[in-house]
PDB file of C-alpha atoms in Angstrom:
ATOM      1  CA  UNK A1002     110.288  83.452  69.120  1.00 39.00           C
ATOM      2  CA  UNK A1003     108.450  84.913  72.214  1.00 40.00           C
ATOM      3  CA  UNK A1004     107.854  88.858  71.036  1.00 42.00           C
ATOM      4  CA  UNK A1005     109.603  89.899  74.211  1.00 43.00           C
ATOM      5  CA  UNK A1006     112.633  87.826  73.392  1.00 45.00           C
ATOM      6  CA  UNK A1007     115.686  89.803  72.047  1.00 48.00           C
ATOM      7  CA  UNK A1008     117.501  88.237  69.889  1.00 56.00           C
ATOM      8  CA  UNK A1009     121.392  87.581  70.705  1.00 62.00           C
ATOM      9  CA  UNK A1010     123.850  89.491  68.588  1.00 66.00           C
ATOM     10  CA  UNK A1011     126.874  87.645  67.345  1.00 82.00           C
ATOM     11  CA  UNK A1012     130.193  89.180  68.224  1.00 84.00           C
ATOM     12  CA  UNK A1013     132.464  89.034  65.280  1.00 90.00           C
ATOM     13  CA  UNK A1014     136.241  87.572  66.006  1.00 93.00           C
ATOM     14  CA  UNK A1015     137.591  90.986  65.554  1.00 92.00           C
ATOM     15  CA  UNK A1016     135.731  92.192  68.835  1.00 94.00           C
ATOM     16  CA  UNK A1017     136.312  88.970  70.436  1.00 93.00           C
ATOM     17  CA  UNK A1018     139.976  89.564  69.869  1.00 95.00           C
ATOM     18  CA  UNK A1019     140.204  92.602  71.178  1.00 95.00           C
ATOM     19  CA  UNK A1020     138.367  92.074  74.272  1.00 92.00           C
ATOM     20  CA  UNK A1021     140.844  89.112  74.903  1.00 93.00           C
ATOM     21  CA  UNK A1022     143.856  91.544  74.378  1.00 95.00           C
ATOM     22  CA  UNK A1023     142.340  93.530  76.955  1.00 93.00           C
ATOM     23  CA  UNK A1024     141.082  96.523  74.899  1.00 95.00           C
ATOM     24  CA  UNK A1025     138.540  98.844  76.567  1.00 96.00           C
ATOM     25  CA  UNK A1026     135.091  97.566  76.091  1.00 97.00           C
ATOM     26  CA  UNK A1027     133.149 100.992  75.591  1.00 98.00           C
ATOM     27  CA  UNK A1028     136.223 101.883  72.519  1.00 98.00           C
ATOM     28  CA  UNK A1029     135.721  98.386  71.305  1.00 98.00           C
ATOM     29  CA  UNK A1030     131.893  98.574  70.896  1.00 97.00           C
ATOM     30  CA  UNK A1031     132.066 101.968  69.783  1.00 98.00           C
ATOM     31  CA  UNK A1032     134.150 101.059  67.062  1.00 98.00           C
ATOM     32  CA  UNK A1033     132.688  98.047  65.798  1.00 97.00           C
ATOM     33  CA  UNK A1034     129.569 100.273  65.090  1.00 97.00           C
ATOM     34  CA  UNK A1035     131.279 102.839  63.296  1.00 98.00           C
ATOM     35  CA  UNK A1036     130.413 105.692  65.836  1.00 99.00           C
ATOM     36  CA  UNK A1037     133.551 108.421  66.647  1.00 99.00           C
ATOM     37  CA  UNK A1038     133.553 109.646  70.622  1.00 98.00           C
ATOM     38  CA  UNK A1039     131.402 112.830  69.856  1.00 98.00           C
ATOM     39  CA  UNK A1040     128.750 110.438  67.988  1.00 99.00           C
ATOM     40  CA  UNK A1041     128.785 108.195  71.071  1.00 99.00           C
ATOM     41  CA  UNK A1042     128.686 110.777  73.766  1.00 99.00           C
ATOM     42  CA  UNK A1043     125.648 112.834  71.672  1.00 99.00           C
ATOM     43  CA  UNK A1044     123.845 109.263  72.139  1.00 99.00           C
ATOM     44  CA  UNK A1045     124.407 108.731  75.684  1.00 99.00           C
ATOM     45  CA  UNK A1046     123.953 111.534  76.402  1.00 98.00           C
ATOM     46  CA  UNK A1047     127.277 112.048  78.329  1.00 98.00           C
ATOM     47  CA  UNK A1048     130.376 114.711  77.617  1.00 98.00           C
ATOM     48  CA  UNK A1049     132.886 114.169  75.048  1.00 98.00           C
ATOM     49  CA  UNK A1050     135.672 114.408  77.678  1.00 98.00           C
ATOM     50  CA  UNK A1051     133.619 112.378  80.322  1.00 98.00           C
ATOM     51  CA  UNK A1052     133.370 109.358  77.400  1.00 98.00           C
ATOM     52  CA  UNK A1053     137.183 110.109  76.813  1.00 98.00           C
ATOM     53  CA  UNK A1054     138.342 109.145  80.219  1.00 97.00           C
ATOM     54  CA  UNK A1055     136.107 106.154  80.609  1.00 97.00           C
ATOM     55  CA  UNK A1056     137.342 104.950  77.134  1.00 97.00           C
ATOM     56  CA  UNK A1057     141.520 105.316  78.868  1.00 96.00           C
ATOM     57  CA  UNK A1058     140.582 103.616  81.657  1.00 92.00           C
ATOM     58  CA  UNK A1059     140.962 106.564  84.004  1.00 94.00           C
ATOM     59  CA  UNK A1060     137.368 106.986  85.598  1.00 93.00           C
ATOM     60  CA  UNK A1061     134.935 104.168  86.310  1.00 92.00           C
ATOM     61  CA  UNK A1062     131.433 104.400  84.744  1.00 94.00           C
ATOM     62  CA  UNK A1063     128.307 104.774  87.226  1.00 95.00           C
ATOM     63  CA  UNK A1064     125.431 102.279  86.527  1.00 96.00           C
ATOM     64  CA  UNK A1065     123.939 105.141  84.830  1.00 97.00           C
ATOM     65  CA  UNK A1066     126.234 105.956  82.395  1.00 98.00           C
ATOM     66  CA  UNK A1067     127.174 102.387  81.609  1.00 97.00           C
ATOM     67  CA  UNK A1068     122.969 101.995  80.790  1.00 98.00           C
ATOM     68  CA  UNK A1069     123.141 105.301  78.516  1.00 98.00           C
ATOM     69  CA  UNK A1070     126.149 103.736  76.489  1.00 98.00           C
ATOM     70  CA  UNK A1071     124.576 100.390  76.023  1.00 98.00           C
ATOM     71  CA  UNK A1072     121.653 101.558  75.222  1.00 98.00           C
ATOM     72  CA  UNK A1073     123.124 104.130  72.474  1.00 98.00           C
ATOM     73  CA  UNK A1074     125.512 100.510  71.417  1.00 98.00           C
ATOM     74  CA  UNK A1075     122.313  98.808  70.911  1.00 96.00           C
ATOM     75  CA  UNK A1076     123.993  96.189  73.549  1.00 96.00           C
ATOM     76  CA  UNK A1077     123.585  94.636  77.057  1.00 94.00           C
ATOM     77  CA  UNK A1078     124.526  96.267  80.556  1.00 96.00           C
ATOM     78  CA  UNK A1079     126.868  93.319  81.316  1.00 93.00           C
ATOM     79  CA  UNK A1080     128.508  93.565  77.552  1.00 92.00           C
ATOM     80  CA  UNK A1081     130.231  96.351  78.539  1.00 94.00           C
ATOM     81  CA  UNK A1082     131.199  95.011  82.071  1.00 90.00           C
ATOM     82  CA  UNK A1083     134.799  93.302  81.972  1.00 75.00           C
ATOM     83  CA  UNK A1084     133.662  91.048  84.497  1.00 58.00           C
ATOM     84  CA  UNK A1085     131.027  89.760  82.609  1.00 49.00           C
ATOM     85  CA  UNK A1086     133.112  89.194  79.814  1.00 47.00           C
TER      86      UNK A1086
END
């Protein structure tokens, strides 16, 4: 493997599951690592109430915000995108 590769994580069934049921990808994620909201938002760098309403659906996350959170989820951009998914 090229040292500039990244290696591909595999997504358990359990995450799979719930993204098929529709569940918020950044709550998903966040709980398949094990990380509460104030964990997460420390991380990213973002409020606790800011990660709150992105996690209910009630505000969109800016390109920004959505690089902070996959970087602190050790994931991909387009992993927390529902229309990547």
């Amino acid at each position: 493997m090229n040292m500039c590769q990244i290696e591909k994580e595999f997504v358990p069934a359990v995450v799979v599951d719930r993204i098929i049921e529709g569940d918020n990808l950044i709550r998903v994620w966040r709980e398949y690592r094990g990380l509460t909201r104030p964990q997460l938002a420390r991380l990213a760098k973002i409020s606790r109430s800011t990660l709150a309403q992105l996690e209910s659906g009630k505000w969109q996350a800016t390109r920004k915000t959505l690089e902070a959170l996959a970087t602190a989820l050790k994931l991909e951009v387009a992993d927390l995108m529902r229309e990547a998914v």
